[in-house]
Structures are given as C-alpha cells and as structure tokens.
Short mmCIF file of C-alpha atoms and ligand atoms in Angstrom, two decimals:
data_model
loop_
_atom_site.label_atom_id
_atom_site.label_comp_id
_atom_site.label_asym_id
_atom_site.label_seq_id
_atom_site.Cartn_x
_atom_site.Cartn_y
_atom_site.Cartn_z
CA UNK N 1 16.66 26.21 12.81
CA UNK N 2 13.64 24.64 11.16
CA UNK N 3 9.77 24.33 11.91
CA UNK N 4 10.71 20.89 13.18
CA UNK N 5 13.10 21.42 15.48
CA UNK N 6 10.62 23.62 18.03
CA UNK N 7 8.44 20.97 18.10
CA UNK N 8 8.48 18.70 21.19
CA UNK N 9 10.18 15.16 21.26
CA UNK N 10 7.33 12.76 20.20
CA UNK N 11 7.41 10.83 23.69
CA UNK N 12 6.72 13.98 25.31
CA UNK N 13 3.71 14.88 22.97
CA UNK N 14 2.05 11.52 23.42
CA UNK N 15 2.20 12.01 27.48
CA UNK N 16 1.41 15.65 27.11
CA UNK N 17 -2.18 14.39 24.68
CA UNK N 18 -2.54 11.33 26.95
CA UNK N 19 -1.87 8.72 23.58
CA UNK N 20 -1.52 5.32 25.31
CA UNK N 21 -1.26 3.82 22.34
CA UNK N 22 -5.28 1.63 21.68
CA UNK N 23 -5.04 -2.00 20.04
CA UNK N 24 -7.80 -1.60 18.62
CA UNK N 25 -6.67 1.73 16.41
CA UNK N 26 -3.63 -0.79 15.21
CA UNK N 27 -1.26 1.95 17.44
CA UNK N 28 2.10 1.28 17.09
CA UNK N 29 3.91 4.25 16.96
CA UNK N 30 7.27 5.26 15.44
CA UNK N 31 8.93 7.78 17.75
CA UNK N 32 12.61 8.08 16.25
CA UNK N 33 12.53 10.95 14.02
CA UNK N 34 15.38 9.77 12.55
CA UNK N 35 13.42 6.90 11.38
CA UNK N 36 10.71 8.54 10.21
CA UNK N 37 12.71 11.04 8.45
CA UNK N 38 14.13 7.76 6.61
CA UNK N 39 11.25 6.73 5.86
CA UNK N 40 9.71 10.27 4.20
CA UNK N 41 13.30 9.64 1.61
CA UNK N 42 12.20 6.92 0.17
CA UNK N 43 8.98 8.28 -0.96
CA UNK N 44 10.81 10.07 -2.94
CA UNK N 45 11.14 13.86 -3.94
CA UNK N 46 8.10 15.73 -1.93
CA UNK N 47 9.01 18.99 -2.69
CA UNK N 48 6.71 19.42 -5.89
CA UNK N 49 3.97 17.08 -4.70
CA UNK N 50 1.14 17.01 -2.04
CA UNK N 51 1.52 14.36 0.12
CA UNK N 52 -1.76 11.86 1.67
CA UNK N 53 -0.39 10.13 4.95
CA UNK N 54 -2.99 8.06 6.47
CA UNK N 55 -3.23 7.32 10.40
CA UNK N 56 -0.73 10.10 11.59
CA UNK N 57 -1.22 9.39 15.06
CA UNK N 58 1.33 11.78 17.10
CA UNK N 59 3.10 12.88 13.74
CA UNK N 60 6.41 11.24 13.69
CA UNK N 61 6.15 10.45 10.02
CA UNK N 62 4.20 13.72 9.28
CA UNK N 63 7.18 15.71 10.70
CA UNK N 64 9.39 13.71 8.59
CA UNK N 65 7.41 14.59 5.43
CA UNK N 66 7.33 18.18 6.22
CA UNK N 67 11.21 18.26 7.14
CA UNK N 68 11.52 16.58 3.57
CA UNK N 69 9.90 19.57 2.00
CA UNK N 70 6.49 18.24 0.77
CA UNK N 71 5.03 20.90 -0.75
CA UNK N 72 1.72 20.24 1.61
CA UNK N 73 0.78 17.10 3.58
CA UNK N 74 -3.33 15.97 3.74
CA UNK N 75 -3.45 13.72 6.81
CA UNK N 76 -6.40 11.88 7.99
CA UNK N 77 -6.31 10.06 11.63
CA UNK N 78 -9.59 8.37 13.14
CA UNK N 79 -8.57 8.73 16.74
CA UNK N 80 -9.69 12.24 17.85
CA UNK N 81 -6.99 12.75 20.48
CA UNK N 82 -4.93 13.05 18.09
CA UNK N 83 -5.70 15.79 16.51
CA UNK N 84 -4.78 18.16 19.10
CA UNK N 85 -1.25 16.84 18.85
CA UNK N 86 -1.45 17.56 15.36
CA UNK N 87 -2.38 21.02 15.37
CA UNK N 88 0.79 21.75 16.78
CA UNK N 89 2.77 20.57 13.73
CA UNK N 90 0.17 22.01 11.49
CA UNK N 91 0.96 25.44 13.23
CA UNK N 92 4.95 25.01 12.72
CA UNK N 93 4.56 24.60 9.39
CA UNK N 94 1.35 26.95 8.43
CA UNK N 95 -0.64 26.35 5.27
CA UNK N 96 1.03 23.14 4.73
CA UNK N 97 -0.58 20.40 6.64
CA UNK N 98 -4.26 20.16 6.63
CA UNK N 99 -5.41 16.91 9.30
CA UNK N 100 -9.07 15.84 8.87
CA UNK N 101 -10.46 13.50 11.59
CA UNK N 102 -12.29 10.78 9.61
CA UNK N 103 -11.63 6.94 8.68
CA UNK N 104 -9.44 6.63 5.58
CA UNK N 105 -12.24 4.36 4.72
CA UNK N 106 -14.51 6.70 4.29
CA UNK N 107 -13.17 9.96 3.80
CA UNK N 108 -12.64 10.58 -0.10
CA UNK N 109 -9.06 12.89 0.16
CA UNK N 110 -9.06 13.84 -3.90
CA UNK N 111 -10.96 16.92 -3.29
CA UNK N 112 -8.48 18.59 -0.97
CA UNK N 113 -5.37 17.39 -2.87
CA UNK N 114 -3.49 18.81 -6.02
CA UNK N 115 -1.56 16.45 -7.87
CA UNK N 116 0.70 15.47 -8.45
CA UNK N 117 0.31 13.60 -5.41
CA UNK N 118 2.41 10.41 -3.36
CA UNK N 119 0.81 8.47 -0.50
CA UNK N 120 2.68 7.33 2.37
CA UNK N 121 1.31 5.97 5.95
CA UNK N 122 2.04 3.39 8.65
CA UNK N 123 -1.09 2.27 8.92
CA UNK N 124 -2.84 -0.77 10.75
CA UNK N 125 -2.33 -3.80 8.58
CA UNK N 126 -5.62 -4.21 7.66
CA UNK N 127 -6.87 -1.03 6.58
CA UNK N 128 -3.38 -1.12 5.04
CA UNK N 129 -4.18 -4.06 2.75
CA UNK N 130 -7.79 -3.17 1.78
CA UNK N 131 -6.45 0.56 1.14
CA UNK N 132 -3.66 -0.83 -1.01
CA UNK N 133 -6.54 -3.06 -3.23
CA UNK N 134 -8.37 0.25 -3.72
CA UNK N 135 -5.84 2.40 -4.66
CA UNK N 136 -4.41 -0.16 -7.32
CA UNK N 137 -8.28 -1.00 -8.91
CA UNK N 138 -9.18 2.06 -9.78
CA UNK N 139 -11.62 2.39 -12.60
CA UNK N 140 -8.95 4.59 -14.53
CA UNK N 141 -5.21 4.29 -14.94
CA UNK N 142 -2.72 5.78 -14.31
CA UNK N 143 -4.35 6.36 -10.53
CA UNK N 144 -4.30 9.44 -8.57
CA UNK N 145 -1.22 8.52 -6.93
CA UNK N 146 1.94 8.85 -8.40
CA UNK N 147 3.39 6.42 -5.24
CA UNK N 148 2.43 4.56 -2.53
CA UNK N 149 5.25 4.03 0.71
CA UNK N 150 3.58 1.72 3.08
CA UNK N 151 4.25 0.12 6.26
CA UNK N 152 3.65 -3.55 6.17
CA UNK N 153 3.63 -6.67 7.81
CA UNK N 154 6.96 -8.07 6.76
CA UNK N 155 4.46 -10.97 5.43
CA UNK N 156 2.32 -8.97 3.16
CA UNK N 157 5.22 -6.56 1.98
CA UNK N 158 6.73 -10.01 0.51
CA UNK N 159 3.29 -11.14 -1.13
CA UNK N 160 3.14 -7.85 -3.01
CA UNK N 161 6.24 -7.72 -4.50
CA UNK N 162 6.63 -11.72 -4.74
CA UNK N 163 7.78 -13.88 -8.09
CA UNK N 164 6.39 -16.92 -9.26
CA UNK N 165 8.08 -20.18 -7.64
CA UNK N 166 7.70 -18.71 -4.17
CA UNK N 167 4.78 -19.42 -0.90
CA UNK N 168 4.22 -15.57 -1.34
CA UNK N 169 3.34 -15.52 -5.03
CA UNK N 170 -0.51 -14.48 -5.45
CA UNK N 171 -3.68 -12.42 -6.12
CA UNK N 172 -1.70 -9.56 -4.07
CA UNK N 173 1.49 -9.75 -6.23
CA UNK N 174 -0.35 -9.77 -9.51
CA UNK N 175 -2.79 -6.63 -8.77
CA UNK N 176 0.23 -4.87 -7.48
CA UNK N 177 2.71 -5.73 -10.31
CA UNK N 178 0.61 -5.61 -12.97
CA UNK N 179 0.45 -1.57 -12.90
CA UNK N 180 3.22 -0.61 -10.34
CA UNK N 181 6.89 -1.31 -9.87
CA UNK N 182 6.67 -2.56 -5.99
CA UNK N 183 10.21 -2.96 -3.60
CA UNK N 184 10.67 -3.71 -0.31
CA UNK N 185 12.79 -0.52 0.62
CA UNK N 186 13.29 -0.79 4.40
CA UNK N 187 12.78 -3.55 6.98
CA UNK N 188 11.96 -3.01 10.47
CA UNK N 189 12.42 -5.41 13.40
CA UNK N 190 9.15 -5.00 16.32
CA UNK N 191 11.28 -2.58 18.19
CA UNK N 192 11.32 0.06 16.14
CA UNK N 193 8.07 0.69 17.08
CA UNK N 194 6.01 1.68 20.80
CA UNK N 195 4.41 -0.22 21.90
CA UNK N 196 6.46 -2.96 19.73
CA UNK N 197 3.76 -5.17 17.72
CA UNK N 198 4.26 -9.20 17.42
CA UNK N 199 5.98 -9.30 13.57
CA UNK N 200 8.32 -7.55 11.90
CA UNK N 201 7.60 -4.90 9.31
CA UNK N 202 8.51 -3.62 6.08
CA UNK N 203 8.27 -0.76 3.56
CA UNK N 204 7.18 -0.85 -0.03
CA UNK N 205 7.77 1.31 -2.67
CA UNK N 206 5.27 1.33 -5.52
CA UNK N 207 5.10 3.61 -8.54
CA UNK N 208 2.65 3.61 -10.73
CA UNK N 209 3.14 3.03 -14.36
CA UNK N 210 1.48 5.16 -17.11
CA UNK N 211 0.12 1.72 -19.06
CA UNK N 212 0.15 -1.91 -17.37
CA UNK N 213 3.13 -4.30 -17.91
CA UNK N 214 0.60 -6.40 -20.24
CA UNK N 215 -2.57 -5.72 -22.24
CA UNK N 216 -5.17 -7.16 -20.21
CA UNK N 217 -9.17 -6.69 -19.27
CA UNK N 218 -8.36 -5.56 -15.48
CA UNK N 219 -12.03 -7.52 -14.30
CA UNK N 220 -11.34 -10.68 -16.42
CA UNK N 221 -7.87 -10.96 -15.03
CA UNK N 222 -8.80 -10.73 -11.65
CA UNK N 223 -11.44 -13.10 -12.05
CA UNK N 224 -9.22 -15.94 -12.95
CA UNK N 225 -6.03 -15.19 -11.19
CA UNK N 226 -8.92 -15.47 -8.01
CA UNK N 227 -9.97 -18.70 -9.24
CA UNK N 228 -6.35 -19.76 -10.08
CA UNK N 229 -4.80 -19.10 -6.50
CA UNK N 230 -8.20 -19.93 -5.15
CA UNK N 231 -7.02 -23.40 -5.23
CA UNK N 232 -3.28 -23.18 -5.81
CA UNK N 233 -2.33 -26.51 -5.38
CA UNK N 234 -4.65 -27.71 -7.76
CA UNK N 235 -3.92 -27.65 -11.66
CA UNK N 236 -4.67 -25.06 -13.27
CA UNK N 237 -6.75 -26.99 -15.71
CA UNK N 238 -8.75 -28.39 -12.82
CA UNK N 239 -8.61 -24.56 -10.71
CA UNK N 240 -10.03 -22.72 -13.83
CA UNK N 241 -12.60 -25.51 -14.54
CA UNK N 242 -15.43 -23.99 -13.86
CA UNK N 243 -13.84 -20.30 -16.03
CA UNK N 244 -14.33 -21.91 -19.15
CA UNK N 245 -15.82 -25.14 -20.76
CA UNK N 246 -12.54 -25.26 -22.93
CA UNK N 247 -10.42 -24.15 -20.56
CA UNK N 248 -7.36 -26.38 -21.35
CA UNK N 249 -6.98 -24.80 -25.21
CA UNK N 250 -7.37 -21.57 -23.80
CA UNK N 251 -4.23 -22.45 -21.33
CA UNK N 252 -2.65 -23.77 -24.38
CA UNK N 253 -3.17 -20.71 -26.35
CA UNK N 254 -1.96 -18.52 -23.54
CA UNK N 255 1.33 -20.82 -23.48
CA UNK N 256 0.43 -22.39 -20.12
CA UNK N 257 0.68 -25.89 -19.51
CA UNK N 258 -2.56 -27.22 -18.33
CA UNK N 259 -0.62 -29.33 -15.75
CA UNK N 260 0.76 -26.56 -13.94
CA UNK N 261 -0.08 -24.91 -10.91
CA UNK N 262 -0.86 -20.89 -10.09
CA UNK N 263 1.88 -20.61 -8.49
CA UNK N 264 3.88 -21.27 -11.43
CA UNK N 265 2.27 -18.88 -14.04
CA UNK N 266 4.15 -15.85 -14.51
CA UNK N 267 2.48 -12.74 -14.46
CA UNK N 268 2.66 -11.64 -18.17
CA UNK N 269 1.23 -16.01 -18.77
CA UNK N 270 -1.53 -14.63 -16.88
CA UNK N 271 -2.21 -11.04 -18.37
CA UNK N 272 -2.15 -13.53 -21.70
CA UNK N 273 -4.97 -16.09 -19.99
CA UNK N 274 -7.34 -12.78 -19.34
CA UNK N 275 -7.05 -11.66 -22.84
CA UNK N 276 -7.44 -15.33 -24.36
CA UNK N 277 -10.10 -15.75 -21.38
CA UNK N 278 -11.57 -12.40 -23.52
CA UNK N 279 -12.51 -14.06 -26.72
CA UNK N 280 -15.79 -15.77 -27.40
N1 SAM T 301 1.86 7.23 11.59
C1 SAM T 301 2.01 7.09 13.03
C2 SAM T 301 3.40 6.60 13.34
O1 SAM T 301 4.06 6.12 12.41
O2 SAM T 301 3.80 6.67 14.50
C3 SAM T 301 0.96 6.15 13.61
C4 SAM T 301 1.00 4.75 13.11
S1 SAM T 301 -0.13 3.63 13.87
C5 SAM T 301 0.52 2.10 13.23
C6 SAM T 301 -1.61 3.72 12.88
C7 SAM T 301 -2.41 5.01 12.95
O3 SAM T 301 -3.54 4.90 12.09
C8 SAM T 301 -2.96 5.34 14.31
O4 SAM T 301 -2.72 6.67 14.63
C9 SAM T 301 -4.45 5.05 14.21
O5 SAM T 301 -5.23 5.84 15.08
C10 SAM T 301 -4.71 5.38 12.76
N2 SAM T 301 -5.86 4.69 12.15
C11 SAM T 301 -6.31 3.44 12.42
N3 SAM T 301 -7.34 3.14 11.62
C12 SAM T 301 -7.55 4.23 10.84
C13 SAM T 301 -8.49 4.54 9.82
N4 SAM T 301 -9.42 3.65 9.43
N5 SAM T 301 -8.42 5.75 9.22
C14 SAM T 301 -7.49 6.66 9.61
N6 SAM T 301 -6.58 6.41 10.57
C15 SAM T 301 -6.60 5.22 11.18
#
C-alpha cells in the first residue's frame, strides 16, 4: 500500500480543517484523485525533479505529484487553514514535501528548490496569468523551470497557445511561444471542480526551450508586439506609428505588409520586426 492510500478522502479532510472553499482565495477545489493523479502525468516524469505547486489548498494535486514519484514537492498556499491539512500529507511522505504559508507573489521558492525543477498548480486565474508572465520574462534563459502545467481558464489556455488568424492570437501567445512549446493537454468542464466555478478550464503544457524560436531583443519585442495588439484592428503601419518615424520600411524589411493587421503577423514576422526595430 502506498503513503497515499492512508491518507483520508479529500472531502473528508476539507470538513475535518473546516475548508469551505473562500471566493476570494479563487477556491475551487479538485477532489477526484483520479483527476489529479491525471493531471501530475502530464507534467511529465517527476521522479528526478523537484516539483513547485502553487495554491495546494487541501492537496488533491499534491497527493497526485507525490503518488507520481516527484522526487520532493515545494508547495506554497496563502490560506493558513490549510496548512494543517497539509501536514498530514507532508507526514505520509516525510522529507519530501516542504509547504510554506506565503503568497506565490511574494515568496521567492528558488532557494528551497534543486533543479532540475517543473511547476505545476491550479491556481486562481489571475495570479495564474501574472505568475505565467513572470516565469516566461525572466532576465536569463533558459528559466528555472524546466515546465510549467497550469490550470486555466479555458479562455486564456487558448490565448497562450493561439496561431495567427484567430480572436485568441496576442501579446500572451507570443511571450509564451517565443521560448516554450505550449499545448492544451486536458480540458475540464466546471464540474470537475467544488465548488464548480462559472467557465470551463484547461491545462497547458509548456517546456521551455534552451534558445528562443527566433533571435530577438526580448524588451524590444515586447514593446512592439504591445503596441501592435494594442490596437489590433488597426494597421500595423498606423499601430506601430508612433515605434518608429520609418516604420513602414522597417515592416517592409521585416517582410510585413504595412497593410496588415497584428493579428496577422506570425510570430517569427515579429521576432524579425524587434530585430529590424533594433537597428539605428
Ligand atoms: N490545488 C488545489 C486543488 O487543485 O484542489 C487548490 C486549487 S484552488 C483553484 C487555488 C488555491 O490557491 C487555493 O488553495 C488558494 O488558497 C490558493 N491561493 C490563492 N491565491 C494564492 C497566492 N497568491 N499564493 C498562494 N496560494 C494562493
């Protein structure tokens, strides 16, 4: 039998910690093991690699993690009661979870981790998001992480791994692109989850590559793909305006029509922009 399977059903250690689940914490929890167990897969092979899960709340995914065989598991939850239901798991499986009550915007995890090192959470959307920008713009690459598995809104998990032509196409699909290989790898529908939240959801994959897809100065590209899809409906010629005072040759030279629109512009068109945007 393993660690896991003395541990109490996760509906029984929310009631036993008293974790009505609070809107404002983003609490939605996953209680099928199964799932989460699913979910810990597709980060890929733990076994050699210390795993970061942010916002464990009761531990479903933790558990699943630890049943995968990560070879330890930093987890760091802002709601203090549940830390209590935490210790449990941490004593089924000793000297390989360590929980730290903090806000994953705050708390800096590289000191307690060994690489190499994956990331996987279901967090709240929004820290989600502004955790993903962070973790893809560091100052160095390749980043700490090796991958990210994330729990999105079925909304944003499309805008990061979205292709030109499409509504979803933008700032969120270039940063992530640019550096990573991003999939959706799961979808799940508002039950899945207690209490179940409005939307569906989705995981993404993302590795990291060792270079970028494209040579490109990471600031300059981010500057104009925000000015680009700033005003995506306008062309680009008129969007970058203000980038450049001959910004139409420097379209040209990138091999983008200055007619077109953001939306258009494929993601190695725009890595070629930053580096044309480059040159005085
Ligand atoms: N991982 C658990 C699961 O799958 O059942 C809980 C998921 S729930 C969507 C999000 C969790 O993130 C909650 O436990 C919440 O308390 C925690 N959380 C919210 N904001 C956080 C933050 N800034 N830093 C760390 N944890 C946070």
């Amino acid at each position: 039998m393993s660690a896991i399977d003395d541990l109490p059903p996760l509906r029984q250690v929310i009631d036993t910690h008293g974790l009505s689940a609070r809107k404002s914490l983003g609490q939605n929890f996953l209680l099928d093991l199964n799932l989460t167990a699913k979910i810990a897969r597709r980060a890929g092979d733990l076994t050699e690699c210390d795993v970061l899960e942010i916002g464990p709340g009761p531990g479903g995914l933790t558990r699943g993690l630890l049943a995968e065989g990560a070879r330890r598991v930093l987890a760091i939850e802002k709601d203090d009661r549940c830390i209590p239901a935490l210790a449990e798991i941490e004593a089924a499986y000793p000297g390989q979870l360590q929980v730290i009550n903090g806000d994953a915007l705050e708390v800096d995890p590289l000191a307690h981790l060994t690489p190499p090192i994956r990331v996987a959470a279901n967090l709240p959307y929004n820290v989600g998001t502004e955790l993903l920008v962070r973790w893809l713009t560091p100052k160095e690459w390749p980043p700490f992480w090796q991958s990210l598995t994330l729990m999105f809104q079925r909304e944003v998990a499309e805008r990061i791994t979205a292709q030109p032509g499409s509504k979803a196409y933008g700032r969120l699909a270039i940063l992530a692109q640019w550096r990573a290989n991003a999939n959706i790898v799961m979808s799940l529908p508002p039950g899945a989850f207690s209490p179940p939240p409005k939307v569906h959801s989705a995981v993404v994959h993302l590795t990291a590559l060792e270079e970028p897809r494209y040579p490109a100065d990471a600031a300059t590209l981010s500057r104009v793909v925000a000015a680009a899809f700033n005003q995506r409906r306008k062309m680009l010629r008129a969007a970058l305006k203000g980038q450049a005072p001959d910004i139409e040759d420097r379209l040209l030279a990138a091999g983008i029509q200055p007619t077109e629109r953001a939306e258009q512009v494929s993601l190695e068109q725009f890595c070629a922009l930053a580096r044309v945007m480059k040159e005085t």
